[in-house]
Amino acid sequence: MSKLIKTDNEYKEWIGELKQRIRQSQIKAAVKVNTELLKLYWSIGGDIVRLKAEAKWGDGIIEQLSQDLKTNFPDMSGFSSRNLWYMKKWYSFYSQPDTKLPQVGAESKSEKLPQVVAEIEKLFFAVPWGHQRCIIDKIKNIKEAVFYINKTVENGWSRNMLLNMIESSLYYREGASINNFSSCLPASQSSLAQELTKDPYNFDFLILRDGYLERELEDALTDNITKFLIELGNGFAYVGRQVRLEVGGDEFFIDLLFYHLKLRSYVVIELKTGDFQPEYIGKLGFYVSAINHEMKLPQDNPTIGLLICKSKNNIVARYTLDTANLPIGISEYELSQLYPKDFKSTLPSIEEIENELKD
């Protein structure tokens, strides 16, 4: 079959065009390695699909194409048959018909690209190939895939970080809190404030015993502040825990205080290890008001409150926020693994280890 394919004029013409295209991309790659490589992969995937290569030249065409490209470009990796299959899959995935996206900061609309890619062309070709393969392996919905492309560029995620975010269902959690931002914040702020929330928050990076207290949860989050900041999302800056406020001669302590760089506002976070209760909002609202009066500068935007609890009744939460006139969001958190209450006591003490070594 290989000899028949090689003598086919259309195939030989295609290989000739590919050789020229690849050589051109090698020159440009010195300046824009990832972008040009991805555009090359996109064009190869598009060729395989548009030419209906398998139907025209048989099931072995991908392997044959791989051999020919590797022979002509022995110093260039990426032309394995597996990678060529991925190029085809990648092109096919984003070329599905009737896929319309909301505006996502598009900078160009190339008529040669499918609508879904043209809308985010510069972002699309900025995401490394390994990330692209992860996305099309794990995601079936184009809008969800585009979400992760945007987040990868925005946050500079590694491939492992991208996988973690996909596995934690970030697409479905982001902006899902119950809140009153639209009624308590200017339109320019409310949408961004909505995006910075999640529901639920994923605290699986914590190690806690069954029956843990709120202070233990707070300790664990601040001990793992880097991972906590990653879960909160891009833009959060840690200010402190148990932040002291003096109001009218009385002392009050805020669980966690952050400043959001994009919103340019303080974010007060209160933690609750049980079910949501309406009275929590009154206390959190007081903290938000106190920060506005005691710490907020004239150039800062209004402070936002975020209550993170173990569980909530969504109807009760919504009704409670109807009574609040300060911007507050309510979310749950997930913690999949808890250790027995006597977890620490089951570990050997230093003395026991030393005695064991002496024996």
Tab-separated table of C-alpha atoms in Angstrom:
chain	number	residue	atom	x	y	z
A	1	MET	CA	0.000	0.000	0.000
A	2	SER	CA	2.927	2.357	0.786
A	3	LYS	CA	4.223	2.251	-2.827
A	4	LEU	CA	0.799	3.045	-4.233
A	5	ILE	CA	0.439	6.018	-1.904
A	6	LYS	CA	3.883	7.373	-2.793
A	7	THR	CA	3.099	7.299	-6.520
A	8	ASP	CA	-0.203	9.102	-6.078
A	9	ASN	CA	0.236	12.589	-7.545
A	10	GLU	CA	-2.057	14.326	-5.069
A	11	TYR	CA	-0.225	12.732	-2.169
A	12	LYS	CA	3.190	13.718	-3.603
A	13	GLU	CA	1.959	17.256	-4.115
A	14	TRP	CA	0.690	17.379	-0.543
A	15	ILE	CA	4.028	16.112	0.837
A	16	GLY	CA	5.840	18.726	-1.257
A	17	GLU	CA	3.671	21.498	0.168
A	18	LEU	CA	4.150	20.170	3.681
A	19	LYS	CA	7.941	20.171	3.271
A	20	GLN	CA	7.864	23.829	2.251
A	21	ARG	CA	5.499	24.711	5.078
A	22	ILE	CA	7.609	22.900	7.661
A	23	ARG	CA	10.827	24.562	6.500
A	24	GLN	CA	9.149	27.961	6.696
A	25	SER	CA	7.931	27.213	10.193
A	26	GLN	CA	11.445	26.160	11.273
A	27	ILE	CA	12.764	29.602	10.330
A	28	LYS	CA	9.976	31.425	12.164
A	29	ALA	CA	10.254	29.110	15.180
A	30	ALA	CA	13.490	30.780	16.209
A	31	VAL	CA	11.370	33.796	17.148
A	32	LYS	CA	7.994	32.330	18.061
A	33	VAL	CA	8.589	28.682	18.838
A	34	ASN	CA	5.312	27.672	20.403
A	35	THR	CA	2.986	29.799	18.287
A	36	GLU	CA	4.471	28.748	14.975
A	37	LEU	CA	4.672	25.090	15.995
A	38	LEU	CA	1.019	25.077	17.016
A	39	LYS	CA	-0.022	26.776	13.789
A	40	LEU	CA	1.909	24.107	11.896
A	41	TYR	CA	0.216	21.324	13.883
A	42	TRP	CA	-3.147	23.000	13.287
A	43	SER	CA	-2.542	23.140	9.536
A	44	ILE	CA	-1.441	19.487	9.402
A	45	GLY	CA	-4.490	18.410	11.389
A	46	GLY	CA	-6.643	20.493	9.076
A	47	ASP	CA	-5.097	18.850	6.014
A	48	ILE	CA	-5.770	15.363	7.344
A	49	VAL	CA	-9.407	16.264	7.988
A	50	ARG	CA	-10.092	18.266	4.801
A	51	LEU	CA	-8.365	15.811	2.488
A	52	LYS	CA	-10.218	12.927	4.147
A	53	ALA	CA	-6.811	11.278	4.120
A	54	GLU	CA	-7.839	7.948	5.644
A	55	ALA	CA	-10.730	7.492	3.256
A	56	LYS	CA	-8.577	8.474	0.286
A	57	TRP	CA	-5.327	6.611	1.061
A	58	GLY	CA	-6.362	4.003	3.611
A	59	ASP	CA	-6.052	3.468	7.349
A	60	GLY	CA	-2.261	3.385	7.179
A	61	ILE	CA	-1.917	6.932	5.867
A	62	ILE	CA	-1.100	8.448	9.284
A	63	GLU	CA	1.757	5.983	9.831
A	64	GLN	CA	2.997	6.586	6.279
A	65	LEU	CA	2.835	10.338	6.719
A	66	SER	CA	4.749	10.015	9.989
A	67	GLN	CA	7.525	8.019	8.309
A	68	ASP	CA	7.834	10.465	5.408
A	69	LEU	CA	7.969	13.551	7.614
A	70	LYS	CA	10.499	12.012	10.001
A	71	THR	CA	12.663	10.971	7.037
A	72	ASN	CA	12.661	14.478	5.573
A	73	PHE	CA	13.031	16.228	8.937
A	74	PRO	CA	15.148	13.870	11.103
A	75	ASP	CA	16.125	16.646	13.533
A	76	MET	CA	12.563	17.756	14.185
A	77	SER	CA	10.448	15.921	16.745
A	78	GLY	CA	6.656	15.854	16.860
A	79	PHE	CA	5.889	13.775	13.790
A	80	SER	CA	5.112	10.474	15.470
A	81	SER	CA	1.932	8.806	14.282
A	82	ARG	CA	0.447	9.356	17.753
A	83	ASN	CA	1.156	13.077	17.579
A	84	LEU	CA	-0.333	13.277	14.081
A	85	TRP	CA	-3.492	11.625	15.379
A	86	TYR	CA	-3.592	14.303	18.081
A	87	MET	CA	-3.271	17.038	15.436
A	88	LYS	CA	-6.287	15.605	13.650
A	89	LYS	CA	-8.236	15.273	16.901
A	90	TRP	CA	-7.283	18.819	17.931
A	91	TYR	CA	-8.448	20.344	14.646
A	92	SER	CA	-11.647	18.267	14.586
A	93	PHE	CA	-12.535	19.179	18.166
A	94	TYR	CA	-12.455	22.940	17.623
A	95	SER	CA	-13.990	22.746	14.146
A	96	GLN	CA	-17.315	21.383	15.308
A	97	PRO	CA	-20.163	23.317	13.644
A	98	ASP	CA	-22.578	25.720	15.317
A	99	THR	CA	-20.373	26.490	18.296
A	100	LYS	CA	-20.819	30.072	19.437
A	101	LEU	CA	-18.847	31.642	22.239
A	102	PRO	CA	-19.380	34.761	24.330
A	103	GLN	CA	-16.817	37.502	23.797
A	104	VAL	CA	-13.603	36.489	25.578
A	105	GLY	CA	-11.219	39.307	24.734
A	106	ALA	CA	-10.764	38.425	21.092
A	107	GLU	CA	-8.076	40.389	19.282
A	108	SER	CA	-8.421	38.967	15.788
A	109	LYS	CA	-10.962	37.116	13.671
A	110	SER	CA	-9.230	35.248	10.887
A	111	GLU	CA	-11.628	34.043	8.208
A	112	LYS	CA	-9.364	31.011	7.671
A	113	LEU	CA	-9.979	29.724	11.192
A	114	PRO	CA	-13.133	28.218	12.712
A	115	GLN	CA	-15.125	30.808	14.630
A	116	VAL	CA	-14.262	29.259	17.982
A	117	VAL	CA	-10.509	29.604	17.320
A	118	ALA	CA	-10.629	32.932	15.484
A	119	GLU	CA	-12.303	34.585	18.480
A	120	ILE	CA	-9.298	33.811	20.717
A	121	GLU	CA	-6.559	33.255	18.155
A	122	LYS	CA	-3.684	34.867	20.065
A	123	LEU	CA	-4.576	33.101	23.292
A	124	PHE	CA	-5.258	29.818	21.545
A	125	PHE	CA	-1.825	29.529	19.961
A	126	ALA	CA	-0.072	30.696	23.142
A	127	VAL	CA	-0.976	27.543	25.096
A	128	PRO	CA	1.730	24.823	24.823
A	129	TRP	CA	1.034	21.650	22.876
A	130	GLY	CA	1.157	19.423	25.946
A	131	HIS	CA	-1.545	21.566	27.555
A	132	GLN	CA	-3.637	21.434	24.376
A	133	ARG	CA	-3.494	17.644	24.359
A	134	CYS	CA	-4.540	17.497	28.013
A	135	ILE	CA	-7.539	19.713	27.311
A	136	ILE	CA	-8.882	17.710	24.380
A	137	ASP	CA	-8.235	14.451	26.276
A	138	LYS	CA	-10.182	15.571	29.340
A	139	ILE	CA	-12.813	17.968	27.983
A	140	LYS	CA	-15.717	17.277	25.640
A	141	ASN	CA	-17.348	20.717	25.623
A	142	ILE	CA	-15.739	23.490	23.533
A	143	LYS	CA	-16.829	26.329	25.827
A	144	GLU	CA	-15.238	24.515	28.757
A	145	ALA	CA	-12.062	23.936	26.738
A	146	VAL	CA	-11.846	27.638	25.857
A	147	PHE	CA	-12.328	28.476	29.545
A	148	TYR	CA	-9.218	26.444	30.432
A	149	ILE	CA	-7.244	27.983	27.556
A	150	ASN	CA	-8.016	31.448	28.904
A	151	LYS	CA	-7.181	30.460	32.474
A	152	THR	CA	-3.894	28.826	31.433
A	153	VAL	CA	-2.721	32.010	29.726
A	154	GLU	CA	-4.052	34.268	32.477
A	155	ASN	CA	-2.434	32.318	35.325
A	156	GLY	CA	0.584	30.777	33.613
A	157	TRP	CA	-0.440	27.268	34.686
A	158	SER	CA	1.926	24.351	34.294
A	159	ARG	CA	0.511	21.203	32.724
A	160	ASN	CA	0.111	19.580	36.147
A	161	MET	CA	-1.676	22.646	37.485
A	162	LEU	CA	-4.008	22.602	34.475
A	163	LEU	CA	-4.793	18.931	35.106
A	164	ASN	CA	-5.495	19.663	38.776
A	165	MET	CA	-7.890	22.449	37.853
A	166	ILE	CA	-9.692	20.280	35.310
A	167	GLU	CA	-9.998	17.399	37.777
A	168	SER	CA	-11.354	19.770	40.428
A	169	SER	CA	-14.057	20.945	37.938
A	170	LEU	CA	-13.027	24.596	38.136
A	171	TYR	CA	-15.200	25.402	35.106
A	172	TYR	CA	-18.339	24.477	37.031
A	173	ARG	CA	-17.207	25.973	40.364
A	174	GLU	CA	-15.991	29.412	39.324
A	175	GLY	CA	-18.479	32.229	39.804
A	176	ALA	CA	-21.020	29.823	41.293
A	177	SER	CA	-21.384	31.340	44.767
A	178	ILE	CA	-24.676	32.722	45.973
A	179	ASN	CA	-24.142	36.482	46.245
A	180	ASN	CA	-25.678	39.929	45.982
A	181	PHE	CA	-22.848	41.546	44.011
A	182	SER	CA	-25.050	42.754	41.151
A	183	SER	CA	-27.210	44.793	43.527
A	184	CYS	CA	-24.445	46.037	45.849
A	185	LEU	CA	-21.587	46.804	43.452
A	186	PRO	CA	-21.229	48.914	40.310
A	187	ALA	CA	-21.621	46.911	37.098
A	188	SER	CA	-17.903	47.243	36.321
A	189	GLN	CA	-17.066	45.513	39.595
A	190	SER	CA	-19.897	43.051	40.086
A	191	SER	CA	-19.037	40.763	37.171
A	192	LEU	CA	-15.377	40.549	38.204
A	193	ALA	CA	-16.376	39.968	41.821
A	194	GLN	CA	-18.667	37.166	40.648
A	195	GLU	CA	-15.795	35.532	38.751
A	196	LEU	CA	-13.450	35.562	41.738
A	197	THR	CA	-15.758	33.321	43.768
A	198	LYS	CA	-16.127	29.553	43.584
A	199	ASP	CA	-18.640	27.092	44.919
A	200	PRO	CA	-17.531	24.773	46.321
A	201	TYR	CA	-13.929	25.541	47.253
A	202	ASN	CA	-11.661	22.523	47.121
A	203	PHE	CA	-9.630	22.065	50.320
A	204	ASP	CA	-8.354	18.578	49.532
A	205	PHE	CA	-4.787	19.785	50.076
A	206	LEU	CA	-5.465	19.922	53.843
A	207	ILE	CA	-4.822	17.211	56.418
A	208	LEU	CA	-7.411	17.443	59.194
A	209	ARG	CA	-8.832	15.146	61.826
A	210	ASP	CA	-12.512	14.256	62.028
A	211	GLY	CA	-14.313	16.777	64.247
A	212	TYR	CA	-11.871	19.612	63.507
A	213	LEU	CA	-12.673	23.086	64.810
A	214	GLU	CA	-12.877	26.362	62.891
A	215	ARG	CA	-9.531	27.479	64.321
A	216	GLU	CA	-7.933	24.234	63.117
A	217	LEU	CA	-9.336	24.810	59.623
A	218	GLU	CA	-7.980	28.347	59.688
A	219	ASP	CA	-4.582	27.106	60.916
A	220	ALA	CA	-4.430	24.504	58.155
A	221	LEU	CA	-5.321	27.012	55.427
A	222	THR	CA	-2.727	29.546	56.547
A	223	ASP	CA	-0.099	26.815	56.972
A	224	ASN	CA	-0.817	25.971	53.320
A	225	ILE	CA	-1.243	29.567	52.211
A	226	THR	CA	0.354	29.038	48.786
A	227	LYS	CA	-2.085	26.258	47.900
A	228	PHE	CA	-4.950	28.236	49.400
A	229	LEU	CA	-4.088	31.261	47.248
A	230	ILE	CA	-4.022	29.046	44.160
A	231	GLU	CA	-7.477	27.735	45.030
A	232	LEU	CA	-8.799	31.252	45.658
A	233	GLY	CA	-7.580	32.274	42.227
A	234	ASN	CA	-5.451	34.859	40.485
A	235	GLY	CA	-5.247	38.310	42.082
A	236	PHE	CA	-5.592	37.491	45.781
A	237	ALA	CA	-2.928	38.890	48.127
A	238	TYR	CA	-2.814	37.595	51.700
A	239	VAL	CA	-3.087	40.329	54.354
A	240	GLY	CA	-3.415	38.311	57.551
A	241	ARG	CA	-5.392	36.037	59.857
A	242	GLN	CA	-7.230	36.984	63.028
A	243	VAL	CA	-6.837	40.583	61.924
A	244	ARG	CA	-7.559	42.829	64.894
A	245	LEU	CA	-10.057	45.648	64.597
A	246	GLU	CA	-10.935	48.122	67.328
A	247	VAL	CA	-14.406	49.562	66.948
A	248	GLY	CA	-15.930	51.804	69.599
A	249	GLY	CA	-13.399	50.614	72.140
A	250	ASP	CA	-14.188	46.914	71.537
A	251	GLU	CA	-11.876	44.367	69.895
A	252	PHE	CA	-12.886	42.178	66.983
A	253	PHE	CA	-10.869	39.640	64.994
A	254	ILE	CA	-11.415	38.763	61.332
A	255	ASP	CA	-10.678	35.139	60.365
A	256	LEU	CA	-8.850	35.901	57.124
A	257	LEU	CA	-8.245	39.141	55.243
A	258	PHE	CA	-7.098	39.439	51.623
A	259	TYR	CA	-6.694	42.209	49.093
A	260	HIS	CA	-7.706	41.572	45.489
A	261	LEU	CA	-5.361	43.309	43.059
A	262	LYS	CA	-7.751	43.432	40.089
A	263	LEU	CA	-10.787	44.500	42.080
A	264	ARG	CA	-8.635	46.813	44.181
A	265	SER	CA	-10.660	45.944	47.231
A	266	TYR	CA	-10.298	44.091	50.510
A	267	VAL	CA	-11.909	40.657	50.776
A	268	VAL	CA	-12.983	39.463	54.225
A	269	ILE	CA	-13.290	35.684	54.542
A	270	GLU	CA	-15.144	34.043	57.400
A	271	LEU	CA	-14.890	30.268	57.868
A	272	LYS	CA	-17.620	28.050	59.291
A	273	THR	CA	-17.195	24.290	59.745
A	274	GLY	CA	-20.926	23.613	59.971
A	275	ASP	CA	-24.138	24.471	58.133
A	276	PHE	CA	-24.875	28.013	57.014
A	277	GLN	CA	-26.907	30.075	59.477
A	278	PRO	CA	-28.571	33.414	58.607
A	279	GLU	CA	-26.965	35.169	61.583
A	280	TYR	CA	-23.508	34.629	60.089
A	281	ILE	CA	-24.246	37.292	57.475
A	282	GLY	CA	-24.863	39.964	60.104
A	283	LYS	CA	-21.444	39.358	61.653
A	284	LEU	CA	-19.684	39.236	58.286
A	285	GLY	CA	-21.468	42.414	57.178
A	286	PHE	CA	-20.193	44.142	60.315
A	287	TYR	CA	-16.606	43.116	59.456
A	288	VAL	CA	-17.012	44.375	55.882
A	289	SER	CA	-18.326	47.720	57.157
A	290	ALA	CA	-15.530	47.971	59.712
A	291	ILE	CA	-12.841	47.399	57.038
A	292	ASN	CA	-14.482	50.090	54.894
A	293	HIS	CA	-14.230	52.549	57.762
A	294	GLU	CA	-10.950	51.528	59.389
A	295	MET	CA	-8.657	50.260	56.595
A	296	LYS	CA	-10.071	51.113	53.172
A	297	LEU	CA	-8.280	53.970	51.408
A	298	PRO	CA	-10.056	56.487	49.136
A	299	GLN	CA	-8.644	54.783	46.027
A	300	ASP	CA	-9.875	51.331	47.132
A	301	ASN	CA	-13.174	49.922	45.957
A	302	PRO	CA	-15.834	48.673	48.414
A	303	THR	CA	-14.828	45.720	50.578
A	304	ILE	CA	-16.326	42.317	49.780
A	305	GLY	CA	-17.291	39.614	52.258
A	306	LEU	CA	-17.094	35.888	51.570
A	307	LEU	CA	-18.542	33.274	53.893
A	308	ILE	CA	-17.171	29.756	53.308
A	309	CYS	CA	-19.093	27.067	55.182
A	310	LYS	CA	-19.266	23.282	55.153
A	311	SER	CA	-22.765	23.216	53.715
A	312	LYS	CA	-25.685	25.524	52.994
A	313	ASN	CA	-29.334	25.546	52.107
A	314	ASN	CA	-29.331	27.614	48.913
A	315	ILE	CA	-32.824	29.009	49.439
A	316	VAL	CA	-32.026	30.116	52.990
A	317	ALA	CA	-28.777	31.668	51.755
A	318	ARG	CA	-30.536	33.615	48.995
A	319	TYR	CA	-33.259	34.888	51.317
A	320	THR	CA	-30.633	36.006	53.833
A	321	LEU	CA	-28.697	37.985	51.222
A	322	ASP	CA	-31.901	39.823	50.278
A	323	THR	CA	-31.588	41.590	53.638
A	324	ALA	CA	-27.915	42.540	53.193
A	325	ASN	CA	-26.852	45.890	51.721
A	326	LEU	CA	-23.133	45.109	51.557
A	327	PRO	CA	-21.525	42.846	48.893
A	328	ILE	CA	-21.338	39.301	50.265
A	329	GLY	CA	-20.929	35.860	48.731
A	330	ILE	CA	-21.714	32.486	50.293
A	331	SER	CA	-19.910	29.294	49.269
A	332	GLU	CA	-19.305	25.784	50.511
A	333	TYR	CA	-16.017	23.939	50.753
A	334	GLU	CA	-15.115	20.317	50.108
A	335	LEU	CA	-12.663	18.238	52.102
A	336	SER	CA	-12.690	14.676	50.851
A	337	GLN	CA	-10.424	12.975	53.370
A	338	LEU	CA	-10.524	13.259	57.122
A	339	TYR	CA	-8.324	11.330	59.526
A	340	PRO	CA	-9.519	9.699	62.770
A	341	LYS	CA	-9.729	11.932	65.833
A	342	ASP	CA	-6.782	10.100	67.388
A	343	PHE	CA	-4.743	10.378	64.181
A	344	LYS	CA	-1.877	12.232	65.857
A	345	SER	CA	-1.737	9.810	68.754
A	346	THR	CA	-1.324	6.860	66.368
A	347	LEU	CA	1.992	8.267	65.167
A	348	PRO	CA	5.130	7.167	67.070
A	349	SER	CA	6.662	9.783	69.349
A	350	ILE	CA	10.265	10.933	69.022
A	351	GLU	CA	11.107	8.947	72.170
A	352	GLU	CA	9.567	5.788	70.679
A	353	ILE	CA	11.526	6.220	67.465
A	354	GLU	CA	14.785	6.763	69.385
A	355	ASN	CA	14.144	3.670	71.530
A	356	GLU	CA	13.401	1.651	68.404
A	357	LEU	CA	16.722	2.737	66.887
A	358	LYS	CA	18.611	1.810	70.065
A	359	ASP	CA	17.171	-1.708	69.934
